[in-house]
Amino acid sequence: MLNGKIALVTGASRGIGRSIAQALARQGAYVVLNYHGGEERAQKVLEEIREAGGQGEIYRCDVSSEEQTKEMIGQILTRHGRLDILVNNAGITRDNLILRMKAEDLDAVLDTNLKGTFYCMKYAAKQMLRQRSGRVINISSIVGIHGNAGQVNYSASKAGIIGMTKSLAKELGSRGITVNAVAPGFIETEMTEELSPDIRERMLGAIPLGHFGRAEDVAETVLFLASDQAAYITGQVIGVDGGMGA
Ligand code: NAP
């Protein structure tokens, strides 16, 4: 149970972040649902959480901005006095083959996925060190381990998240703070909806379990990493990919 815990989930207005926020709230955590553009959708997720008996609030912040991220975590501390669980889930793609990929596509993806994770970890770590407790869970991707044609920018951001996860686990371990990453495979969300039927078919052929994952599959793993049962797990990357990376 996560009663009394304060959790921040970035990119909680839809997809995997929405499921993670719902799962944490179901276990009793008070969840701050970060969003960027999708205010109405974030509000709807919060309503769903409240209808199910959970608690939380929404907070607009562009995680690629250090100033806004610092302010968001500062506000959480002012209002709640602590931060127990940080889930860095916000992410974007700007796919293209390298010859057509612009430097702006690299910057945009690194700014949100990698630097956004860095800023949230930095300001959350300050508080978690004071508390001498905390859980940081970063959403990486199978692509950050194995690569994927058309995603050099995205795979760099997700591989970078794995490096940061392992380094921070080493930095914060002696203070009782764990830092882990989850590497989803192909999960049915708006991010993967855009892919062509051809690519979807090819992906499906590479999944030993024979079907795409659901946002809830990722959420359950995050819930485990946030729980007392995972107290001795840190610096790990857990694949939730139907065996795709095996
Ligand atoms: P999604 O449906 O596209 O949702 C992305 C979320 O990120 C939205 O809530 C969006 O908020 C938020 N976001 C984007 N830019 C932001 C910013 N600058 N600041 C704050 N929030 C921002 O994506 P998803 O499929 O659920 O993916 C969630 C995470 O899992 C991502 O990190 C993704 O890379 C990773 N992942 C996904 C898959 C997959 O198959 N779907 C596989 C591996 C890893 P707004 O709409 O409010 O702007």
PDB file of C-alpha atoms and ligand atoms in Angstrom:
ATOM      1  CA  MET A   1       0.000   0.000   0.000  1.00  0.00           C
ATOM      2  CA  LEU A   2       1.157   3.521  -0.781  1.00  0.00           C
ATOM      3  CA  ASN A   3      -1.058   5.389   1.666  1.00  0.00           C
ATOM      4  CA  GLY A   4       0.395   8.751   2.653  1.00  0.00           C
ATOM      5  CA  LYS A   5       2.937   8.744  -0.193  1.00  0.00           C
ATOM      6  CA  ILE A   6       3.194  11.710  -2.548  1.00  0.00           C
ATOM      7  CA  ALA A   7       3.881  10.743  -6.157  1.00  0.00           C
ATOM      8  CA  LEU A   8       4.661  12.812  -9.250  1.00  0.00           C
ATOM      9  CA  VAL A   9       3.999  11.264 -12.673  1.00  0.00           C
ATOM     10  CA  THR A  10       5.141  13.307 -15.664  1.00  0.00           C
ATOM     11  CA  GLY A  11       3.097  13.067 -18.850  1.00  0.00           C
ATOM     12  CA  ALA A  12       0.061  11.689 -17.004  1.00  0.00           C
ATOM     13  CA  SER A  13      -2.617  13.120 -19.306  1.00  0.00           C
ATOM     14  CA  ARG A  14      -2.793   9.996 -21.482  1.00  0.00           C
ATOM     15  CA  GLY A  15      -1.271   6.653 -22.456  1.00  0.00           C
ATOM     16  CA  ILE A  16       1.209   4.965 -20.145  1.00  0.00           C
ATOM     17  CA  GLY A  17       1.435   7.942 -17.735  1.00  0.00           C
ATOM     18  CA  ARG A  18      -2.343   7.902 -17.256  1.00  0.00           C
ATOM     19  CA  SER A  19      -2.270   4.204 -16.333  1.00  0.00           C
ATOM     20  CA  ILE A  20       0.685   4.696 -13.975  1.00  0.00           C
ATOM     21  CA  ALA A  21      -1.090   7.567 -12.193  1.00  0.00           C
ATOM     22  CA  GLN A  22      -4.262   5.495 -11.847  1.00  0.00           C
ATOM     23  CA  ALA A  23      -2.353   2.474 -10.521  1.00  0.00           C
ATOM     24  CA  LEU A  24      -0.453   4.529  -7.902  1.00  0.00           C
ATOM     25  CA  ALA A  25      -3.675   6.263  -6.797  1.00  0.00           C
ATOM     26  CA  ARG A  26      -5.466   2.916  -6.510  1.00  0.00           C
ATOM     27  CA  GLN A  27      -2.782   1.849  -4.042  1.00  0.00           C
ATOM     28  CA  GLY A  28      -3.412   4.968  -1.941  1.00  0.00           C
ATOM     29  CA  ALA A  29      -0.744   7.432  -3.151  1.00  0.00           C
ATOM     30  CA  TYR A  30      -1.639  11.107  -3.622  1.00  0.00           C
ATOM     31  CA  VAL A  31      -0.696  11.629  -7.271  1.00  0.00           C
ATOM     32  CA  VAL A  32       0.393  14.858  -8.942  1.00  0.00           C
ATOM     33  CA  LEU A  33      -0.502  14.434 -12.620  1.00  0.00           C
ATOM     34  CA  ASN A  34       1.859  16.489 -14.736  1.00  0.00           C
ATOM     35  CA  TYR A  35       0.817  17.398 -18.282  1.00  0.00           C
ATOM     36  CA  HIS A  36       1.963  19.864 -20.904  1.00  0.00           C
ATOM     37  CA  GLY A  37      -0.670  20.552 -23.585  1.00  0.00           C
ATOM     38  CA  GLY A  38      -3.535  18.287 -22.600  1.00  0.00           C
ATOM     39  CA  GLU A  39      -5.235  20.061 -19.693  1.00  0.00           C
ATOM     40  CA  GLU A  40      -8.720  18.680 -20.388  1.00  0.00           C
ATOM     41  CA  ARG A  41      -7.387  15.171 -20.634  1.00  0.00           C
ATOM     42  CA  ALA A  42      -5.356  15.510 -17.445  1.00  0.00           C
ATOM     43  CA  GLN A  43      -8.485  16.807 -15.691  1.00  0.00           C
ATOM     44  CA  LYS A  44     -10.403  13.784 -16.967  1.00  0.00           C
ATOM     45  CA  VAL A  45      -7.759  11.380 -15.632  1.00  0.00           C
ATOM     46  CA  LEU A  46      -7.968  13.135 -12.256  1.00  0.00           C
ATOM     47  CA  GLU A  47     -11.763  12.763 -12.275  1.00  0.00           C
ATOM     48  CA  GLU A  48     -11.402   9.042 -13.024  1.00  0.00           C
ATOM     49  CA  ILE A  49      -8.978   8.731 -10.113  1.00  0.00           C
ATOM     50  CA  ARG A  50     -11.359  10.556  -7.764  1.00  0.00           C
ATOM     51  CA  GLU A  51     -14.338   8.486  -8.902  1.00  0.00           C
ATOM     52  CA  ALA A  52     -12.333   5.372  -8.023  1.00  0.00           C
ATOM     53  CA  GLY A  53     -11.712   6.803  -4.524  1.00  0.00           C
ATOM     54  CA  GLY A  54      -8.187   8.103  -5.163  1.00  0.00           C
ATOM     55  CA  GLN A  55      -6.598  11.501  -4.598  1.00  0.00           C
ATOM     56  CA  GLY A  56      -4.473  13.855  -6.632  1.00  0.00           C
ATOM     57  CA  GLU A  57      -4.138  17.104  -8.546  1.00  0.00           C
ATOM     58  CA  ILE A  58      -3.065  18.190 -12.014  1.00  0.00           C
ATOM     59  CA  TYR A  59      -0.065  20.402 -12.714  1.00  0.00           C
ATOM     60  CA  ARG A  60       0.903  21.992 -16.028  1.00  0.00           C
ATOM     61  CA  CYS A  61       4.655  22.048 -16.690  1.00  0.00           C
ATOM     62  CA  ASP A  62       6.864  21.623 -19.708  1.00  0.00           C
ATOM     63  CA  VAL A  63       9.493  19.224 -18.377  1.00  0.00           C
ATOM     64  CA  SER A  64      11.997  20.413 -20.978  1.00  0.00           C
ATOM     65  CA  SER A  65      12.186  23.705 -19.053  1.00  0.00           C
ATOM     66  CA  GLU A  66      14.450  23.632 -15.999  1.00  0.00           C
ATOM     67  CA  GLU A  67      12.720  26.683 -14.552  1.00  0.00           C
ATOM     68  CA  GLN A  68       9.230  25.176 -14.830  1.00  0.00           C
ATOM     69  CA  THR A  69      10.356  21.806 -13.503  1.00  0.00           C
ATOM     70  CA  LYS A  70      12.053  23.372 -10.490  1.00  0.00           C
ATOM     71  CA  GLU A  71       8.906  25.407  -9.829  1.00  0.00           C
ATOM     72  CA  MET A  72       6.663  22.307 -10.103  1.00  0.00           C
ATOM     73  CA  ILE A  73       8.665  20.330  -7.564  1.00  0.00           C
ATOM     74  CA  GLY A  74       8.939  23.403  -5.313  1.00  0.00           C
ATOM     75  CA  GLN A  75       5.129  23.755  -5.383  1.00  0.00           C
ATOM     76  CA  ILE A  76       4.663  20.073  -4.529  1.00  0.00           C
ATOM     77  CA  LEU A  77       6.957  20.490  -1.526  1.00  0.00           C
ATOM     78  CA  THR A  78       5.177  23.659  -0.396  1.00  0.00           C
ATOM     79  CA  ARG A  79       1.778  21.988  -0.611  1.00  0.00           C
ATOM     80  CA  HIS A  80       2.624  18.480   0.598  1.00  0.00           C
ATOM     81  CA  GLY A  81       5.975  18.763   2.381  1.00  0.00           C
ATOM     82  CA  ARG A  82       7.458  15.688   0.713  1.00  0.00           C
ATOM     83  CA  LEU A  83       7.947  13.720  -2.498  1.00  0.00           C
ATOM     84  CA  ASP A  84       8.154   9.933  -2.239  1.00  0.00           C
ATOM     85  CA  ILE A  85       7.778   8.638  -5.790  1.00  0.00           C
ATOM     86  CA  LEU A  86       8.921  10.266  -9.029  1.00  0.00           C
ATOM     87  CA  VAL A  87       7.945   8.641 -12.319  1.00  0.00           C
ATOM     88  CA  ASN A  88       9.636  10.225 -15.329  1.00  0.00           C
ATOM     89  CA  ASN A  89       7.287   9.188 -18.110  1.00  0.00           C
ATOM     90  CA  ALA A  90       6.807  12.284 -20.328  1.00  0.00           C
ATOM     91  CA  GLY A  91       8.220  11.601 -23.756  1.00  0.00           C
ATOM     92  CA  ILE A  92       7.975  12.507 -27.416  1.00  0.00           C
ATOM     93  CA  THR A  93       9.151  11.099 -30.752  1.00  0.00           C
ATOM     94  CA  ARG A  94      10.339  12.932 -33.889  1.00  0.00           C
ATOM     95  CA  ASP A  95      11.132   9.930 -36.095  1.00  0.00           C
ATOM     96  CA  ASN A  96      13.019  10.081 -39.373  1.00  0.00           C
ATOM     97  CA  LEU A  97      15.897   8.441 -41.186  1.00  0.00           C
ATOM     98  CA  ILE A  98      19.141  10.175 -40.301  1.00  0.00           C
ATOM     99  CA  LEU A  99      19.630  11.885 -43.657  1.00  0.00           C
ATOM    100  CA  ARG A 100      16.275  13.591 -43.230  1.00  0.00           C
ATOM    101  CA  MET A 101      16.527  14.179 -39.495  1.00  0.00           C
ATOM    102  CA  LYS A 102      17.138  17.778 -38.549  1.00  0.00           C
ATOM    103  CA  ALA A 103      19.230  18.846 -35.586  1.00  0.00           C
ATOM    104  CA  GLU A 104      16.001  20.375 -34.191  1.00  0.00           C
ATOM    105  CA  ASP A 105      14.467  16.872 -34.123  1.00  0.00           C
ATOM    106  CA  LEU A 106      17.396  15.672 -32.045  1.00  0.00           C
ATOM    107  CA  ASP A 107      17.224  18.687 -29.728  1.00  0.00           C
ATOM    108  CA  ALA A 108      13.457  18.452 -29.185  1.00  0.00           C
ATOM    109  CA  VAL A 109      13.594  14.772 -28.245  1.00  0.00           C
ATOM    110  CA  LEU A 110      16.648  15.132 -25.996  1.00  0.00           C
ATOM    111  CA  ASP A 111      15.177  18.243 -24.340  1.00  0.00           C
ATOM    112  CA  THR A 112      11.944  16.517 -23.324  1.00  0.00           C
ATOM    113  CA  ASN A 113      12.957  12.896 -22.804  1.00  0.00           C
ATOM    114  CA  LEU A 114      16.499  13.187 -21.442  1.00  0.00           C
ATOM    115  CA  LYS A 115      16.814  16.667 -19.983  1.00  0.00           C
ATOM    116  CA  GLY A 116      13.240  16.557 -18.653  1.00  0.00           C
ATOM    117  CA  THR A 117      14.141  13.410 -16.736  1.00  0.00           C
ATOM    118  CA  PHE A 118      17.379  15.015 -15.534  1.00  0.00           C
ATOM    119  CA  TYR A 119      15.648  18.171 -14.212  1.00  0.00           C
ATOM    120  CA  CYS A 120      12.943  16.216 -12.372  1.00  0.00           C
ATOM    121  CA  MET A 121      15.526  13.864 -10.846  1.00  0.00           C
ATOM    122  CA  LYS A 122      17.746  16.750  -9.797  1.00  0.00           C
ATOM    123  CA  TYR A 123      15.074  18.694  -7.904  1.00  0.00           C
ATOM    124  CA  ALA A 124      13.385  15.568  -6.521  1.00  0.00           C
ATOM    125  CA  ALA A 125      16.738  14.147  -5.351  1.00  0.00           C
ATOM    126  CA  LYS A 126      17.374  17.233  -3.228  1.00  0.00           C
ATOM    127  CA  GLN A 127      14.218  16.496  -1.227  1.00  0.00           C
ATOM    128  CA  MET A 128      14.630  12.702  -1.209  1.00  0.00           C
ATOM    129  CA  LEU A 129      18.140  13.100   0.219  1.00  0.00           C
ATOM    130  CA  ARG A 130      16.659  15.158   3.050  1.00  0.00           C
ATOM    131  CA  GLN A 131      13.959  12.552   3.624  1.00  0.00           C
ATOM    132  CA  ARG A 132      16.477   9.712   3.317  1.00  0.00           C
ATOM    133  CA  SER A 133      13.924   7.850   1.238  1.00  0.00           C
ATOM    134  CA  GLY A 134      12.430   7.894  -2.231  1.00  0.00           C
ATOM    135  CA  ARG A 135      11.727   5.984  -5.402  1.00  0.00           C
ATOM    136  CA  VAL A 136      12.680   7.211  -8.857  1.00  0.00           C
ATOM    137  CA  ILE A 137      11.303   5.249 -11.802  1.00  0.00           C
ATOM    138  CA  ASN A 138      12.295   6.300 -15.309  1.00  0.00           C
ATOM    139  CA  ILE A 139      10.474   5.172 -18.433  1.00  0.00           C
ATOM    140  CA  SER A 140      13.100   4.231 -20.985  1.00  0.00           C
ATOM    141  CA  SER A 141      12.380   1.958 -23.983  1.00  0.00           C
ATOM    142  CA  ILE A 142      13.521  -1.264 -25.606  1.00  0.00           C
ATOM    143  CA  VAL A 143      14.806   1.048 -28.343  1.00  0.00           C
ATOM    144  CA  GLY A 144      17.300   2.528 -25.868  1.00  0.00           C
ATOM    145  CA  ILE A 145      18.851  -0.949 -25.536  1.00  0.00           C
ATOM    146  CA  HIS A 146      18.535  -2.434 -29.020  1.00  0.00           C
ATOM    147  CA  GLY A 147      18.159   0.641 -31.276  1.00  0.00           C
ATOM    148  CA  ASN A 148      15.614   1.111 -34.070  1.00  0.00           C
ATOM    149  CA  ALA A 149      15.939   2.401 -37.627  1.00  0.00           C
ATOM    150  CA  GLY A 150      14.394   5.858 -37.912  1.00  0.00           C
ATOM    151  CA  GLN A 151      14.830   6.667 -34.232  1.00  0.00           C
ATOM    152  CA  VAL A 152      18.457   7.703 -33.647  1.00  0.00           C
ATOM    153  CA  ASN A 153      17.260  10.714 -31.652  1.00  0.00           C
ATOM    154  CA  TYR A 154      14.717   8.802 -29.576  1.00  0.00           C
ATOM    155  CA  SER A 155      17.009   5.828 -28.930  1.00  0.00           C
ATOM    156  CA  ALA A 156      19.785   8.203 -27.820  1.00  0.00           C
ATOM    157  CA  SER A 157      17.396   9.801 -25.324  1.00  0.00           C
ATOM    158  CA  LYS A 158      16.240   6.432 -24.003  1.00  0.00           C
ATOM    159  CA  ALA A 159      19.775   4.992 -23.784  1.00  0.00           C
ATOM    160  CA  GLY A 160      20.771   8.190 -21.970  1.00  0.00           C
ATOM    161  CA  ILE A 161      17.983   7.604 -19.449  1.00  0.00           C
ATOM    162  CA  ILE A 162      19.439   4.153 -18.718  1.00  0.00           C
ATOM    163  CA  GLY A 163      22.896   5.658 -18.103  1.00  0.00           C
ATOM    164  CA  MET A 164      21.462   8.339 -15.814  1.00  0.00           C
ATOM    165  CA  THR A 165      19.401   5.728 -13.935  1.00  0.00           C
ATOM    166  CA  LYS A 166      22.438   3.579 -13.163  1.00  0.00           C
ATOM    167  CA  SER A 167      24.624   6.543 -12.180  1.00  0.00           C
ATOM    168  CA  LEU A 168      21.992   8.077  -9.931  1.00  0.00           C
ATOM    169  CA  ALA A 169      21.279   4.708  -8.289  1.00  0.00           C
ATOM    170  CA  LYS A 170      24.957   4.689  -7.282  1.00  0.00           C
ATOM    171  CA  GLU A 171      24.843   8.297  -6.074  1.00  0.00           C
ATOM    172  CA  LEU A 172      21.719   7.943  -3.948  1.00  0.00           C
ATOM    173  CA  GLY A 173      21.824   4.336  -2.777  1.00  0.00           C
ATOM    174  CA  SER A 174      23.475   5.036   0.573  1.00  0.00           C
ATOM    175  CA  ARG A 175      20.523   7.298   1.510  1.00  0.00           C
ATOM    176  CA  GLY A 176      17.854   4.657   0.941  1.00  0.00           C
ATOM    177  CA  ILE A 177      16.708   5.989  -2.416  1.00  0.00           C
ATOM    178  CA  THR A 178      16.229   3.571  -5.313  1.00  0.00           C
ATOM    179  CA  VAL A 179      16.449   4.531  -8.977  1.00  0.00           C
ATOM    180  CA  ASN A 180      15.276   2.129 -11.672  1.00  0.00           C
ATOM    181  CA  ALA A 181      14.174   2.176 -15.293  1.00  0.00           C
ATOM    182  CA  VAL A 182      11.391   0.370 -17.094  1.00  0.00           C
ATOM    183  CA  ALA A 183      11.939  -0.404 -20.773  1.00  0.00           C
ATOM    184  CA  PRO A 184       8.619  -1.016 -22.516  1.00  0.00           C
ATOM    185  CA  GLY A 185       8.456  -2.708 -25.902  1.00  0.00           C
ATOM    186  CA  PHE A 186       5.504  -1.962 -28.172  1.00  0.00           C
ATOM    187  CA  ILE A 187       2.632  -0.619 -26.079  1.00  0.00           C
ATOM    188  CA  GLU A 188      -0.737   0.363 -27.625  1.00  0.00           C
ATOM    189  CA  THR A 189      -0.989   4.154 -27.094  1.00  0.00           C
ATOM    190  CA  GLU A 190      -1.322   7.267 -29.254  1.00  0.00           C
ATOM    191  CA  MET A 191       2.471   7.223 -29.669  1.00  0.00           C
ATOM    192  CA  THR A 192       2.352   3.871 -31.482  1.00  0.00           C
ATOM    193  CA  GLU A 193      -1.003   4.507 -33.248  1.00  0.00           C
ATOM    194  CA  GLU A 194       0.813   6.622 -35.833  1.00  0.00           C
ATOM    195  CA  LEU A 195       2.892   3.670 -37.097  1.00  0.00           C
ATOM    196  CA  SER A 196       2.008   2.150 -40.487  1.00  0.00           C
ATOM    197  CA  PRO A 197       0.246  -1.253 -40.682  1.00  0.00           C
ATOM    198  CA  ASP A 198       3.470  -2.633 -42.216  1.00  0.00           C
ATOM    199  CA  ILE A 199       5.627  -1.639 -39.246  1.00  0.00           C
ATOM    200  CA  ARG A 200       2.993  -2.876 -36.784  1.00  0.00           C
ATOM    201  CA  GLU A 201       2.897  -6.246 -38.536  1.00  0.00           C
ATOM    202  CA  ARG A 202       6.703  -6.486 -38.460  1.00  0.00           C
ATOM    203  CA  MET A 203       6.810  -5.569 -34.768  1.00  0.00           C
ATOM    204  CA  LEU A 204       4.157  -8.143 -33.920  1.00  0.00           C
ATOM    205  CA  GLY A 205       6.254 -10.849 -35.579  1.00  0.00           C
ATOM    206  CA  ALA A 206       9.132  -9.987 -33.221  1.00  0.00           C
ATOM    207  CA  ILE A 207       7.096 -10.370 -30.002  1.00  0.00           C
ATOM    208  CA  PRO A 208       7.335 -13.886 -28.526  1.00  0.00           C
ATOM    209  CA  LEU A 209       4.103 -13.405 -26.545  1.00  0.00           C
ATOM    210  CA  GLY A 210       2.348 -12.636 -29.847  1.00  0.00           C
ATOM    211  CA  HIS A 211       0.520  -9.457 -28.909  1.00  0.00           C
ATOM    212  CA  PHE A 212       1.209  -5.786 -28.197  1.00  0.00           C
ATOM    213  CA  GLY A 213       1.462  -4.582 -24.606  1.00  0.00           C
ATOM    214  CA  ARG A 214      -1.077  -2.438 -22.757  1.00  0.00           C
ATOM    215  CA  ALA A 215      -0.331   0.687 -20.736  1.00  0.00           C
ATOM    216  CA  GLU A 216      -1.493  -1.277 -17.674  1.00  0.00           C
ATOM    217  CA  ASP A 217       1.346  -3.783 -18.179  1.00  0.00           C
ATOM    218  CA  VAL A 218       3.876  -0.973 -17.723  1.00  0.00           C
ATOM    219  CA  ALA A 219       1.896   0.535 -14.836  1.00  0.00           C
ATOM    220  CA  GLU A 220       1.970  -2.754 -12.881  1.00  0.00           C
ATOM    221  CA  THR A 221       5.777  -2.871 -13.126  1.00  0.00           C
ATOM    222  CA  VAL A 222       6.083   0.733 -11.973  1.00  0.00           C
ATOM    223  CA  LEU A 223       3.765  -0.077  -9.071  1.00  0.00           C
ATOM    224  CA  PHE A 224       6.017  -2.960  -8.061  1.00  0.00           C
ATOM    225  CA  LEU A 225       9.142  -0.761  -8.207  1.00  0.00           C
ATOM    226  CA  ALA A 226       7.374   1.824  -6.030  1.00  0.00           C
ATOM    227  CA  SER A 227       6.323  -0.796  -3.473  1.00  0.00           C
ATOM    228  CA  ASP A 228       8.058  -2.075  -0.333  1.00  0.00           C
ATOM    229  CA  GLN A 229       8.556  -5.407  -2.127  1.00  0.00           C
ATOM    230  CA  ALA A 230      11.115  -3.719  -4.421  1.00  0.00           C
ATOM    231  CA  ALA A 231      13.150  -2.121  -1.603  1.00  0.00           C
ATOM    232  CA  TYR A 232      16.368  -3.977  -2.552  1.00  0.00           C
ATOM    233  CA  ILE A 233      16.167  -3.309  -6.300  1.00  0.00           C
ATOM    234  CA  THR A 234      18.121  -0.358  -7.672  1.00  0.00           C
ATOM    235  CA  GLY A 235      20.010   0.579 -10.828  1.00  0.00           C
ATOM    236  CA  GLN A 236      18.014  -1.938 -12.879  1.00  0.00           C
ATOM    237  CA  VAL A 237      16.328  -1.806 -16.256  1.00  0.00           C
ATOM    238  CA  ILE A 238      13.216  -3.971 -16.370  1.00  0.00           C
ATOM    239  CA  GLY A 239      11.867  -4.876 -19.798  1.00  0.00           C
ATOM    240  CA  VAL A 240       8.080  -4.961 -20.271  1.00  0.00           C
ATOM    241  CA  ASP A 241       8.131  -6.095 -23.871  1.00  0.00           C
ATOM    242  CA  GLY A 242       6.476  -9.471 -24.339  1.00  0.00           C
ATOM    243  CA  GLY A 243       9.928 -10.985 -24.788  1.00  0.00           C
ATOM    244  CA  MET A 244      10.852  -8.739 -27.723  1.00  0.00           C
ATOM    245  CA  GLY A 245      14.286  -7.937 -26.282  1.00  0.00           C
ATOM    246  CA  ALA A 246      15.127 -11.514 -25.315  1.00  0.00           C
TER     247      ALA A 246
HETATM  248  P1  NAP B   1       1.861   9.446 -25.415  1.00  0.00           P
HETATM  249  O1  NAP B   1       0.542   8.734 -25.466  1.00  0.00           O
HETATM  250  O2  NAP B   1       2.325  10.171 -26.614  1.00  0.00           O
HETATM  251  O3  NAP B   1       1.844  10.449 -24.146  1.00  0.00           O
HETATM  252  C1  NAP B   1       2.937  11.262 -23.878  1.00  0.00           C
HETATM  253  C2  NAP B   1       2.709  12.043 -22.606  1.00  0.00           C
HETATM  254  O4  NAP B   1       3.866  12.864 -22.394  1.00  0.00           O
HETATM  255  C3  NAP B   1       1.507  12.959 -22.652  1.00  0.00           C
HETATM  256  O5  NAP B   1       0.848  12.912 -21.412  1.00  0.00           O
HETATM  257  C4  NAP B   1       2.126  14.336 -22.860  1.00  0.00           C
HETATM  258  O6  NAP B   1       1.404  15.389 -22.239  1.00  0.00           O
HETATM  259  C5  NAP B   1       3.442  14.194 -22.135  1.00  0.00           C
HETATM  260  N1  NAP B   1       4.443  15.161 -22.569  1.00  0.00           N
HETATM  261  C6  NAP B   1       5.013  15.291 -23.794  1.00  0.00           C
HETATM  262  N2  NAP B   1       5.868  16.318 -23.808  1.00  0.00           N
HETATM  263  C7  NAP B   1       5.853  16.857 -22.546  1.00  0.00           C
HETATM  264  C8  NAP B   1       6.534  17.940 -21.928  1.00  0.00           C
HETATM  265  N3  NAP B   1       7.427  18.672 -22.589  1.00  0.00           N
HETATM  266  N4  NAP B   1       6.271  18.199 -20.621  1.00  0.00           N
HETATM  267  C9  NAP B   1       5.371  17.448 -19.929  1.00  0.00           C
HETATM  268  N5  NAP B   1       4.691  16.413 -20.482  1.00  0.00           N
HETATM  269  C10 NAP B   1       4.932  16.125 -21.768  1.00  0.00           C
HETATM  270  O7  NAP B   1       3.047   8.432 -25.048  1.00  0.00           O
HETATM  271  P2  NAP B   1       3.055   6.976 -24.356  1.00  0.00           P
HETATM  272  O8  NAP B   1       3.034   5.971 -25.441  1.00  0.00           O
HETATM  273  O9  NAP B   1       2.070   6.913 -23.249  1.00  0.00           O
HETATM  274  O10 NAP B   1       4.546   6.976 -23.769  1.00  0.00           O
HETATM  275  C11 NAP B   1       4.850   7.336 -22.439  1.00  0.00           C
HETATM  276  C12 NAP B   1       6.333   7.084 -22.202  1.00  0.00           C
HETATM  277  O11 NAP B   1       6.636   5.712 -22.480  1.00  0.00           O
HETATM  278  C13 NAP B   1       7.257   7.904 -23.105  1.00  0.00           C
HETATM  279  O12 NAP B   1       8.417   8.278 -22.402  1.00  0.00           O
HETATM  280  C14 NAP B   1       7.610   6.918 -24.206  1.00  0.00           C
HETATM  281  O13 NAP B   1       8.832   7.249 -24.816  1.00  0.00           O
HETATM  282  C15 NAP B   1       7.683   5.624 -23.420  1.00  0.00           C
HETATM  283  N6  NAP B   1       7.535   4.431 -24.230  1.00  0.00           N
HETATM  284  C16 NAP B   1       6.398   4.183 -24.935  1.00  0.00           C
HETATM  285  C17 NAP B   1       6.283   3.014 -25.697  1.00  0.00           C
HETATM  286  C18 NAP B   1       5.061   2.687 -26.485  1.00  0.00           C
HETATM  287  O14 NAP B   1       5.081   1.659 -27.203  1.00  0.00           O
HETATM  288  N7  NAP B   1       3.983   3.452 -26.414  1.00  0.00           N
HETATM  289  C19 NAP B   1       7.358   2.130 -25.746  1.00  0.00           C
HETATM  290  C20 NAP B   1       8.516   2.419 -25.019  1.00  0.00           C
HETATM  291  C21 NAP B   1       8.579   3.552 -24.255  1.00  0.00           C
HETATM  292  P3  NAP B   1       0.406  16.429 -23.013  1.00  0.00           P
HETATM  293  O15 NAP B   1      -0.435  15.595 -23.944  1.00  0.00           O
HETATM  294  O16 NAP B   1      -0.362  17.035 -21.908  1.00  0.00           O
HETATM  295  O17 NAP B   1       1.263  17.397 -23.727  1.00  0.00           O
END
